[in-house]
Amino acid sequence: MARVLFDHVTKRFGEVVAVNDLNLEVTDGEFLVLVGPSGCGKSTTLRMLAGLDAITEGSIYIGDRRVDNVPAKDRDLAMVFQSYALYPHMSVGDNIGFGLKLRGASKSQVRERVERAAETLGIEELLERKPRALSGGQRQRVALGRAIVREPEVFLLDEPLSNLDAKLRVQTRTEISKLHRRLGTTFVYVTHDQVEAMTMATRIAVLNLGLLQQVGPPQELYERPANVFVAGFIGSPSMNFFQPVVRSEGETLRLDMHGLSIEVPARWVPGLLPYDGRPIVLGVRPEHIHDPAYLPSGVLPASIRATVDVTELMGNETFLHLDREGTRFLARVDPRTQATPAQEAEVVIDVSRMHAFDPETEQRIEAQAAPAEASGTEAVS
Amino acid sequence: MLGRRWWVPWLWMLPALLLLATFLVYPGIDTFRRSVLDARSDGFVGLDNYQAIIENPNPLVADTHSALANNAMWLVLFTAVTVPLGLVLAVLTGRVRYEAAAKSAIFIPMAISFVAASVIWRFMLEFNPSVGTVNAVVTEFGGQPTAWLQDTGAPQTWLTERGPDEIPGPVQLNNLVLITVGVWMWTGFALVVLSAGLKGISTEMLEAARVDGANEWQIFRHIIVPTLRPVIVVVTVTLLINALKIFDLVWVITGGRFQTDVVATLFFKQSFINRDFGAGAALAVVLLLAVVPLMLLNIRRFQSEEAA
């Protein structure tokens, strides 16, 4: 079966380094999502795997086969493109069956497998139509059909949902997840949308500026981001960052900022001790800032007063855009909150869920494992 | 409101209609009128001029059979070579780094005057190797000079050491040479239009085919050609019409001698050299009738494109 291995892969376009010394293994049957902002090298990575872009340095293995010099047509991969890239002059059935036909399958074989793929995707009644007579969602299915009919070793998906409207995107997201579970094939999925990454992936690889930032299961990236970039990128709305100074006070450490002093929970003390007297980057997710009136249980509270800029009622929650002495941050609180714009409000930071980062390297400062926390992170670089 | 009066659209079309009437409809009708009159457009002769085209009574003065056959050959060979050649060159030049230079080089014949280009070829195809570039090259490599423009395919008598020897000419070489020059001139046109169409093909689609397992030939055959079909049709129809109307090239290079006449050159010859306006007009009408189906095809395609 097919694992995929990137071994010290570098891609340069002239002077520009698009992918920088990438080491990444995708295990067989995994749903790996490559995520990052535009220009981070995720699409280039996928295209190198597909054989559409040449590798500058390093090697790529599919299964045990080194494919650096294997042309795209011989790699036994299937790819779903962002624009779907359907063949406009062919019917849906011919679009799906094209790859099989090229590989010399007999007519009856092609028809049978095309029908089976169409059935899987619920597009049996569209087989005779031309792509231009289809809606965006239907085209997307045809593109998926063209991929699954070949029963390839690895599926590559390049932002397949970005041309769909919001509702269809959510629906197709779950369908692709189901498809992955049913087929059990390796999926490599590229997106800039961290929500897609979080919801679909078995593992996420975060890239930025051509460098792999962190690889791990969604939960782990959320709970233990390896650096400031991952912390800010994973999670929506994104994490708030503060720049407090660490100050020791007897046996305990405190974080001082904006006339506020927070006691550091015990499990961070060993990690933060070397930073005594120096600033660090403190990260707090909006969902870990609460309205004191509706405090959930298990919170290690640290109170903070701030001016409310804007409130956004989402229904199930309210976003508070807060400002404390010029530092803006976002809180995701209970919708019953009484906070009103332009007034001061008290919110509570759950210090037990805080994240700390080195201000220079931007790397995570590890806390001692809490009893319930997952083990082992695969921080890279 | 002004726009609601029935005559307003006609008012706007009037200048165009007047121009068309003066320079197209009237000459067309008059040509037809002359085609049923005698040489000096005096007496009515019925369909005699058309009959003469069919019966070819004076092959040494005006070989209508040869002109029709040559034109048919132009129509088929010229188009059948130029379109595929333009397509292949469009694909190939699209892949090289010096794309613009390569395309310009191929397009240059279209940019210069066809008469000038024909004059150049007339010199190049001259029999005497010290004038004709082509024969200079042939003799340089040890070959015999060839009468490119004069070889009608008739058996030729050569004086050899053993005495006169007859060499059969299996094909009428000079027509093929002229058509080759035509291909050289028009390939640039096919190339430019087709490569514009090629640029419109999304690279993602080609990549999808590659991932689907297609090699470059299969991509060309199954993706590029079908996608380009409308453009190929436009180029083909344009070239067919040009092949039917071909005149300048033949007129300048051979003047229609050595059985290279096409309908257009023969019609000119009949009208203005042999001073037989009736015969010339009849040939012009034949040419017009031959173009009509192609025009209809073009209009139909245009309408279906408008509808889509």
Short mmCIF file of C-alpha atoms in Angstrom, two decimals, chain A residues 47 52 72-73 77-79 81 83 85-90 98-99 102-103 146 150, chain B residues 202 204-216 218-219 222-224 226-227:
data_model
loop_
_atom_site.label_atom_id
_atom_site.label_comp_id
_atom_site.label_asym_id
_atom_site.label_seq_id
_atom_site.Cartn_x
_atom_site.Cartn_y
_atom_site.Cartn_z
CA ARG A 47 2.42 19.34 -7.19
CA LEU A 52 3.67 18.29 -12.02
CA ALA A 72 3.06 12.26 -13.48
CA LYS A 73 1.26 9.78 -15.69
CA LEU A 77 -2.05 9.10 -8.18
CA ALA A 78 -5.32 10.87 -8.65
CA MET A 79 -5.71 14.55 -8.14
CA PHE A 81 -7.96 20.34 -8.80
CA SER A 83 -10.92 24.46 -10.72
CA ALA A 85 -10.26 20.86 -14.56
CA LEU A 86 -12.97 18.76 -16.18
CA TYR A 87 -12.65 18.06 -19.89
CA PRO A 88 -15.38 20.29 -21.35
CA HIS A 89 -15.80 18.32 -24.57
CA MET A 90 -16.43 15.02 -22.82
CA PHE A 98 -10.77 8.88 -19.27
CA GLY A 99 -8.00 7.66 -16.98
CA LEU A 102 -5.91 5.52 -21.20
CA ARG A 103 -4.78 2.60 -19.09
CA ARG A 146 -12.58 11.01 -11.83
CA ARG A 150 -8.96 4.90 -10.77
CA SER B 202 -6.36 25.81 -18.83
CA GLU B 204 -4.94 22.60 -14.86
CA MET B 205 -6.89 20.60 -17.43
CA LEU B 206 -3.68 19.46 -19.12
CA GLU B 207 -2.22 18.60 -15.74
CA ALA B 208 -5.37 16.68 -14.87
CA ALA B 209 -4.91 14.64 -18.03
CA ARG B 210 -1.28 14.04 -17.15
CA VAL B 211 -2.22 12.80 -13.69
CA ASP B 212 -4.95 10.72 -15.36
CA GLY B 213 -2.12 8.93 -17.14
CA ALA B 214 -2.10 10.57 -20.56
CA ASN B 215 1.16 10.91 -22.43
CA GLU B 216 1.86 14.01 -24.50
CA GLN B 218 -2.77 11.42 -25.90
CA ILE B 219 -3.12 14.88 -24.37
CA HIS B 222 -7.84 13.69 -26.66
CA ILE B 223 -7.66 17.07 -24.92
CA ILE B 224 -6.04 19.76 -27.03
CA PRO B 226 -11.15 18.52 -29.23
CA THR B 227 -10.94 21.66 -27.09
#
